[in-house]
Amino acid sequence: MINRNRLWMGLGVLAMLCAGCGSQKPEAVSLYAGAGLRDAVEALRAEFTRQTGTDVEVDYAGSGVVLARVQRDPAADLFLPGDVWYVDRLNELTGLVEESVPVARLIPVLIVAKGNPKNIEGLTDLIRPGIKTGLGNPKACQVGRLCALMLDRAGLAWDQVVDEESLTVNELAVWVKMNAVDAAVVWDSTAATVIDSVDVLRLDPTAEEVSMVACALMKTAPQSVAARAFIQFMAGPEGQQIFEQAGFAGVEMAE
């Protein structure tokens, strides 16, 4: 959970960074982020840079992919995958996570072509003849990992359902929009980006099937002060508003 004292400390650092903007431009913060977070992160980094003068350079890919990439980069400052599971996994593998702070939630939904021409009502319909389904690769992206849990709960085998696998949730949404597949499981925030071309079906996920997104600060972060300030900006009121405007579920502040 978010520690309020740490939050105000981070905002104080933010003010100090901003005060120093007029002299010399700070080094950019290096962030590895899940592709499904792109819309929110782009808005967050733009506002953070506007306020502080510090750039945030982002490498986007599926959460499993950025998990591999961040381990090979000694200059990485931050890691923001699609679920805190990947943060915990990174720390298990490397022991390099200094701290992590929850910043958003991702809720899986089923999207189909506008008007739902195949009359799909839920996951069990995806095994009907003539339904072509796209799912995220469970080893590459968080939406695929959670989809595997949902299919198992519904008594469906992965091979029964999937016709096409993707490394990113963004690509899945494009596939449905372009009628390359009839249905795909994506985040609700991702569905919002193609809402003119798709219908959204709610899946009623369990708590374990909703992703808690947390940002991790690396112990070896070269720009640790600015990186911590960016985390606290994301977790603070302005950052939470930006997440919500991008269609993400926010994280309630806690003492």
PDB file of N, CA, C and O in Angstrom, residues 1-9 99 101-102 232 235 253-255:
ATOM      1  N   MET A   1       0.833  -1.193   0.000  1.00  0.00           N
ATOM      2  CA  MET A   1       0.000   0.000   0.000  1.00  0.00           C
ATOM      3  C   MET A   1       0.873   1.250   0.000  1.00  0.00           C
ATOM      4  O   MET A   1       2.049   1.218   0.338  1.00  0.00           O
ATOM      5  N   ILE A   2       0.243   2.389  -0.311  1.00  0.00           N
ATOM      6  CA  ILE A   2       0.987   3.635  -0.398  1.00  0.00           C
ATOM      7  C   ILE A   2       1.167   4.222   0.988  1.00  0.00           C
ATOM      8  O   ILE A   2       0.225   4.349   1.761  1.00  0.00           O
ATOM      9  N   ASN A   3       2.378   4.574   1.320  1.00  0.00           N
ATOM     10  CA  ASN A   3       2.695   5.223   2.581  1.00  0.00           C
ATOM     11  C   ASN A   3       2.598   6.731   2.383  1.00  0.00           C
ATOM     12  O   ASN A   3       3.284   7.305   1.559  1.00  0.00           O
ATOM     13  N   ARG A   4       1.708   7.397   3.157  1.00  0.00           N
ATOM     14  CA  ARG A   4       1.473   8.823   2.944  1.00  0.00           C
ATOM     15  C   ARG A   4       2.735   9.643   3.202  1.00  0.00           C
ATOM     16  O   ARG A   4       3.008  10.636   2.517  1.00  0.00           O
ATOM     17  N   ASN A   5       3.538   9.254   4.206  1.00  0.00           N
ATOM     18  CA  ASN A   5       4.780   9.994   4.475  1.00  0.00           C
ATOM     19  C   ASN A   5       5.723   9.918   3.287  1.00  0.00           C
ATOM     20  O   ASN A   5       6.360  10.904   2.905  1.00  0.00           O
ATOM     21  N   ARG A   6       5.846   8.729   2.686  1.00  0.00           N
ATOM     22  CA  ARG A   6       6.689   8.579   1.505  1.00  0.00           C
ATOM     23  C   ARG A   6       6.149   9.419   0.351  1.00  0.00           C
ATOM     24  O   ARG A   6       6.901   9.979  -0.435  1.00  0.00           O
ATOM     25  N   LEU A   7       4.806   9.481   0.264  1.00  0.00           N
ATOM     26  CA  LEU A   7       4.208  10.249  -0.818  1.00  0.00           C
ATOM     27  C   LEU A   7       4.586  11.713  -0.717  1.00  0.00           C
ATOM     28  O   LEU A   7       5.029  12.323  -1.685  1.00  0.00           O
ATOM     29  N   TRP A   8       4.437  12.296   0.488  1.00  0.00           N
ATOM     30  CA  TRP A   8       4.763  13.713   0.631  1.00  0.00           C
ATOM     31  C   TRP A   8       6.255  13.956   0.471  1.00  0.00           C
ATOM     32  O   TRP A   8       6.680  15.000  -0.044  1.00  0.00           O
ATOM     33  N   MET A   9       7.068  12.987   0.885  1.00  0.00           N
ATOM     34  CA  MET A   9       8.506  13.100   0.661  1.00  0.00           C
ATOM     35  C   MET A   9       8.802  13.138  -0.829  1.00  0.00           C
ATOM     36  O   MET A   9       9.601  13.944  -1.315  1.00  0.00           O
ATOM     37  N   GLU A  99      11.921  -0.832  -3.720  1.00  0.00           N
ATOM     38  CA  GLU A  99      10.570  -0.687  -3.195  1.00  0.00           C
ATOM     39  C   GLU A  99       9.600  -0.718  -4.363  1.00  0.00           C
ATOM     40  O   GLU A  99       9.985  -0.521  -5.518  1.00  0.00           O
ATOM     41  N   VAL A 101       5.347   0.447  -5.388  1.00  0.00           N
ATOM     42  CA  VAL A 101       4.159   1.192  -4.972  1.00  0.00           C
ATOM     43  C   VAL A 101       3.022   0.892  -5.946  1.00  0.00           C
ATOM     44  O   VAL A 101       3.205   1.013  -7.159  1.00  0.00           O
ATOM     45  N   PRO A 102       1.841   0.490  -5.459  1.00  0.00           N
ATOM     46  CA  PRO A 102       0.700   0.255  -6.359  1.00  0.00           C
ATOM     47  C   PRO A 102       0.215   1.562  -6.965  1.00  0.00           C
ATOM     48  O   PRO A 102       0.117   2.576  -6.267  1.00  0.00           O
ATOM     49  N   GLN A 232       5.992   8.491  -7.045  1.00  0.00           N
ATOM     50  CA  GLN A 232       5.072   9.172  -6.143  1.00  0.00           C
ATOM     51  C   GLN A 232       4.113  10.086  -6.909  1.00  0.00           C
ATOM     52  O   GLN A 232       2.976  10.289  -6.491  1.00  0.00           O
ATOM     53  N   ALA A 235       1.386   7.786  -8.058  1.00  0.00           N
ATOM     54  CA  ALA A 235       0.536   7.334  -6.963  1.00  0.00           C
ATOM     55  C   ALA A 235      -0.258   8.464  -6.325  1.00  0.00           C
ATOM     56  O   ALA A 235      -1.236   8.214  -5.619  1.00  0.00           O
ATOM     57  N   MET A 253      -6.017   5.786  -1.974  1.00  0.00           N
ATOM     58  CA  MET A 253      -4.961   6.177  -1.039  1.00  0.00           C
ATOM     59  C   MET A 253      -5.193   5.496   0.310  1.00  0.00           C
ATOM     60  O   MET A 253      -6.313   5.295   0.738  1.00  0.00           O
ATOM     61  N   ALA A 254      -4.115   5.125   0.961  1.00  0.00           N
ATOM     62  CA  ALA A 254      -4.211   4.493   2.279  1.00  0.00           C
ATOM     63  C   ALA A 254      -3.210   5.145   3.206  1.00  0.00           C
ATOM     64  O   ALA A 254      -2.199   5.666   2.790  1.00  0.00           O
ATOM     65  N   GLU A 255      -3.560   5.109   4.469  1.00  0.00           N
ATOM     66  CA  GLU A 255      -2.631   5.668   5.466  1.00  0.00           C
ATOM     67  C   GLU A 255      -1.417   4.770   5.573  1.00  0.00           C
ATOM     68  O   GLU A 255      -1.527   3.566   5.454  1.00  0.00           O
TER      69      GLU A 255
END
